[in-house]
PDB file of C-alpha atoms in Angstrom:
ATOM      1  CA  MET A 151      89.439  73.608  67.885  1.00 48.00           C
ATOM      2  CA  TYR A 152      88.616  71.638  71.058  1.00 52.00           C
ATOM      3  CA  ASP A 153      92.257  71.824  72.299  1.00 58.00           C
ATOM      4  CA  PHE A 154      92.179  75.640  71.931  1.00 57.00           C
ATOM      5  CA  CYS A 155      88.862  75.976  73.956  1.00 55.00           C
ATOM      6  CA  ASN A 156      90.227  73.596  76.520  1.00 59.00           C
ATOM      7  CA  GLN A 157      93.533  75.683  76.828  1.00 59.00           C
ATOM      8  CA  LEU A 158      91.491  78.825  77.068  1.00 54.00           C
ATOM      9  CA  THR A 159      89.313  77.388  79.841  1.00 60.00           C
ATOM     10  CA  GLN A 160      92.449  76.370  81.684  1.00 61.00           C
ATOM     11  CA  LEU A 161      93.950  79.788  81.486  1.00 56.00           C
ATOM     12  CA  LYS A 162      90.752  81.446  82.789  1.00 54.00           C
ATOM     13  CA  ARG A 163      90.608  79.007  85.769  1.00 57.00           C
ATOM     14  CA  HIS A 164      94.315  79.769  86.478  1.00 54.00           C
ATOM     15  CA  ALA A 165      93.559  83.658  86.229  1.00 54.00           C
ATOM     16  CA  GLY A 166      90.708  83.148  88.794  1.00 50.00           C
ATOM     17  CA  ILE A 167      87.863  83.924  86.330  1.00 48.00           C
ATOM     18  CA  ALA A 168      84.594  82.036  87.248  1.00 49.00           C
ATOM     19  CA  TYR A 169      81.989  80.855  84.700  1.00 49.00           C
ATOM     20  CA  LYS A 170      78.248  80.905  85.178  1.00 51.00           C
ATOM     21  CA  ASN A 171      77.924  77.486  86.702  1.00 53.00           C
ATOM     22  CA  GLU A 172      81.265  77.606  88.737  1.00 50.00           C
ATOM     23  CA  LYS A 173      81.966  79.182  92.076  1.00 50.00           C
ATOM     24  CA  PRO A 174      84.419  81.854  92.280  1.00 49.00           C
ATOM     25  CA  LEU A 175      87.845  80.620  93.457  1.00 48.00           C
ATOM     26  CA  ALA A 176      88.583  81.415  97.088  1.00 50.00           C
ATOM     27  CA  ASP A 177      91.663  83.331  98.085  1.00 55.00           C
ATOM     28  CA  ASN A 178      92.995  80.760 100.637  1.00 62.00           C
ATOM     29  CA  THR A 179      96.332  80.397  99.160  1.00 75.00           C
ATOM     30  CA  GLU A 180      99.126  81.059 101.444  1.00 76.00           C
ATOM     31  CA  HIS A 181     101.141  84.194 100.628  1.00 80.00           C
ATOM     32  CA  ARG A 182     104.923  84.862 101.585  1.00 87.00           C
ATOM     33  CA  ILE A 183     104.750  88.078 103.356  1.00 87.00           C
ATOM     34  CA  ARG A 184     107.798  90.183 104.596  1.00 90.00           C
ATOM     35  CA  LEU A 185     107.347  92.758 107.209  1.00 90.00           C
ATOM     36  CA  THR A 186     110.189  95.376 107.484  1.00 93.00           C
ATOM     37  CA  LEU A 187     110.236  97.289 110.617  1.00 94.00           C
ATOM     38  CA  THR A 188     112.528 100.425 111.086  1.00 96.00           C
ATOM     39  CA  SER A 189     112.846 102.736 113.992  1.00 95.00           C
ATOM     40  CA  GLN A 190     115.324 104.938 115.803  1.00 95.00           C
ATOM     41  CA  ASP A 191     114.244 103.433 119.120  1.00 94.00           C
ATOM     42  CA  VAL A 192     115.309  99.763 119.924  1.00 95.00           C
ATOM     43  CA  LYS A 193     112.984  99.134 122.748  1.00 94.00           C
ATOM     44  CA  SER A 194     109.838  99.983 120.762  1.00 94.00           C
ATOM     45  CA  LEU A 195     111.054  98.216 117.791  1.00 94.00           C
ATOM     46  CA  GLU A 196     111.618  94.872 119.758  1.00 94.00           C
ATOM     47  CA  LYS A 197     108.287  95.353 121.559  1.00 93.00           C
ATOM     48  CA  VAL A 198     106.464  95.652 118.111  1.00 92.00           C
ATOM     49  CA  CYS A 199     108.407  92.513 116.782  1.00 92.00           C
ATOM     50  CA  ALA A 200     107.511  90.561 119.743  1.00 92.00           C
ATOM     51  CA  GLN A 201     103.786  91.366 119.375  1.00 90.00           C
ATOM     52  CA  LEU A 202     103.650  90.522 115.695  1.00 88.00           C
ATOM     53  CA  ILE A 203     105.561  87.153 116.329  1.00 89.00           C
ATOM     54  CA  GLU A 204     103.119  86.349 119.263  1.00 89.00           C
ATOM     55  CA  GLY A 205     100.111  87.161 117.070  1.00 85.00           C
ATOM     56  CA  ALA A 206     101.267  85.033 114.224  1.00 85.00           C
ATOM     57  CA  LYS A 207     102.121  82.123 116.462  1.00 87.00           C
ATOM     58  CA  ASN A 208      98.678  82.193 118.014  1.00 87.00           C
ATOM     59  CA  GLU A 209      97.213  81.712 114.474  1.00 83.00           C
ATOM     60  CA  ASN A 210      99.716  78.607 113.923  1.00 86.00           C
ATOM     61  CA  LEU A 211     101.652  80.355 111.062  1.00 85.00           C
ATOM     62  CA  VAL A 212     105.075  79.753 109.859  1.00 86.00           C
ATOM     63  CA  VAL A 213     107.189  82.626 111.234  1.00 89.00           C
ATOM     64  CA  LYS A 214     110.891  83.468 110.489  1.00 90.00           C
ATOM     65  CA  GLY A 215     112.491  86.110 112.358  1.00 82.00           C
ATOM     66  CA  PRO A 216     113.013  88.736 113.707  1.00 91.00           C
ATOM     67  CA  ILE A 217     116.118  89.110 111.388  1.00 93.00           C
ATOM     68  CA  ARG A 218     118.282  91.865 112.810  1.00 95.00           C
ATOM     69  CA  LEU A 219     119.923  93.848 110.083  1.00 95.00           C
ATOM     70  CA  PRO A 220     122.950  96.251 110.618  1.00 96.00           C
ATOM     71  CA  THR A 221     122.278  99.482 112.183  1.00 95.00           C
ATOM     72  CA  LYS A 222     122.603 102.599 109.943  1.00 96.00           C
ATOM     73  CA  VAL A 223     124.416 105.275 111.549  1.00 96.00           C
ATOM     74  CA  LEU A 224     123.891 108.583 109.759  1.00 96.00           C
ATOM     75  CA  ARG A 225     126.442 111.331 110.818  1.00 96.00           C
ATOM     76  CA  ILE A 226     126.561 115.003 110.121  1.00 96.00           C
ATOM     77  CA  THR A 227     129.533 117.099 111.269  1.00 94.00           C
ATOM     78  CA  THR A 228     128.996 120.897 111.248  1.00 92.00           C
ATOM     79  CA  ARG A 229     130.790 123.984 112.550  1.00 91.00           C
ATOM     80  CA  LYS A 230     129.143 125.506 115.771  1.00 89.00           C
ATOM     81  CA  THR A 231     129.406 129.024 114.722  1.00 88.00           C
ATOM     82  CA  PRO A 232     127.183 130.255 111.844  1.00 85.00           C
ATOM     83  CA  CYS A 233     129.560 133.048 110.747  1.00 86.00           C
ATOM     84  CA  GLY A 234     133.015 131.256 110.402  1.00 81.00           C
ATOM     85  CA  GLU A 235     134.648 133.551 113.100  1.00 84.00           C
ATOM     86  CA  GLY A 236     136.206 132.298 116.293  1.00 82.00           C
ATOM     87  CA  SER A 237     137.687 129.175 117.317  1.00 87.00           C
ATOM     88  CA  LYS A 238     136.956 126.282 115.031  1.00 88.00           C
ATOM     89  CA  THR A 239     134.699 124.248 117.077  1.00 92.00           C
ATOM     90  CA  TRP A 240     132.576 121.442 115.560  1.00 93.00           C
ATOM     91  CA  ASP A 241     129.285 119.630 116.539  1.00 94.00           C
ATOM     92  CA  ARG A 242     128.795 115.954 115.606  1.00 96.00           C
ATOM     93  CA  PHE A 243     125.220 114.695 115.151  1.00 96.00           C
ATOM     94  CA  GLN A 244     124.417 111.111 114.580  1.00 96.00           C
ATOM     95  CA  MET A 245     121.060 109.166 114.016  1.00 96.00           C
ATOM     96  CA  ARG A 246     120.815 105.415 114.363  1.00 96.00           C
ATOM     97  CA  ILE A 247     118.311 103.622 112.422  1.00 96.00           C
ATOM     98  CA  HIS A 248     117.615  99.985 113.367  1.00 96.00           C
ATOM     99  CA  LYS A 249     116.018  97.540 111.120  1.00 96.00           C
ATOM    100  CA  ARG A 250     114.292  94.117 111.540  1.00 95.00           C
ATOM    101  CA  LEU A 251     112.707  91.572 109.110  1.00 95.00           C
ATOM    102  CA  ILE A 252     109.854  89.043 109.811  1.00 92.00           C
ATOM    103  CA  ASN A 253     108.840  86.483 107.164  1.00 92.00           C
ATOM    104  CA  LEU A 254     105.353  85.035 107.213  1.00 88.00           C
ATOM    105  CA  HIS A 255     103.408  82.319 105.361  1.00 86.00           C
ATOM    106  CA  THR A 256      99.796  83.284 105.631  1.00 83.00           C
ATOM    107  CA  PRO A 257      96.435  83.922 103.932  1.00 81.00           C
ATOM    108  CA  ALA A 258      95.652  87.604 103.126  1.00 74.00           C
ATOM    109  CA  ASP A 259      92.703  87.556 105.710  1.00 76.00           C
ATOM    110  CA  LEU A 260      94.915  86.537 108.570  1.00 80.00           C
ATOM    111  CA  LEU A 261      97.411  89.294 107.736  1.00 75.00           C
ATOM    112  CA  ARG A 262      94.948  91.913 108.596  1.00 76.00           C
ATOM    113  CA  GLN A 263      94.243  90.363 111.911  1.00 77.00           C
ATOM    114  CA  ILE A 264      97.982  90.105 112.807  1.00 75.00           C
ATOM    115  CA  THR A 265      98.996  93.551 111.724  1.00 74.00           C
ATOM    116  CA  SER A 266      96.081  95.110 113.496  1.00 77.00           C
ATOM    117  CA  ILE A 267      98.046  95.438 116.761  1.00 79.00           C
ATOM    118  CA  SER A 268      98.787  98.807 118.197  1.00 82.00           C
ATOM    119  CA  ILE A 269     102.213  99.850 116.726  1.00 85.00           C
ATOM    120  CA  GLU A 270     104.452 102.045 118.866  1.00 87.00           C
ATOM    121  CA  PRO A 271     104.938 105.476 117.805  1.00 90.00           C
ATOM    122  CA  GLY A 272     108.223 106.009 115.686  1.00 91.00           C
ATOM    123  CA  VAL A 273     108.181 102.400 114.285  1.00 92.00           C
ATOM    124  CA  ASN A 274     107.681 102.234 110.530  1.00 92.00           C
ATOM    125  CA  VAL A 275     106.079  99.022 109.157  1.00 90.00           C
ATOM    126  CA  GLU A 276     106.417  97.960 105.490  1.00 90.00           C
ATOM    127  CA  VAL A 277     104.471  94.980 104.261  1.00 87.00           C
ATOM    128  CA  THR A 278     105.696  93.276 100.965  1.00 89.00           C
ATOM    129  CA  GLN A 279     104.623  90.253  99.171  1.00 83.00           C
ATOM    130  CA  ALA A 280     107.137  87.865  97.769  1.00 75.00           C
ATOM    131  CA  ASN A 281     106.220  85.204  95.242  1.00 64.00           C
TER     132      ASN A 281
END
């Protein structure tokens, strides 16, 4: 019976459950965070990457990146005329999507400080936690 209670206590401690006479466990563990930045404009994307990396290095965090992923080129070719009459002329449209990855090792409270920078319009930032 003692062994079962001891295992139950260890499971509760591992889950972060505090007892009456214990202090709650602090959330100072380092998380592996991946920031995925996407944009159609390369200059604004590189500017946001530089600001994020500078903020992380000011806090003495482990930073890997920016990792430049291949540019996606979305193409649409369509006829110029709506009715189908006339000479067969075509319009070719394309949209380029640039993507960068930044990996951080940081506590959760510092992540809020780093990502509180002003992000350029048109830059999408996705934050994921990898364990």
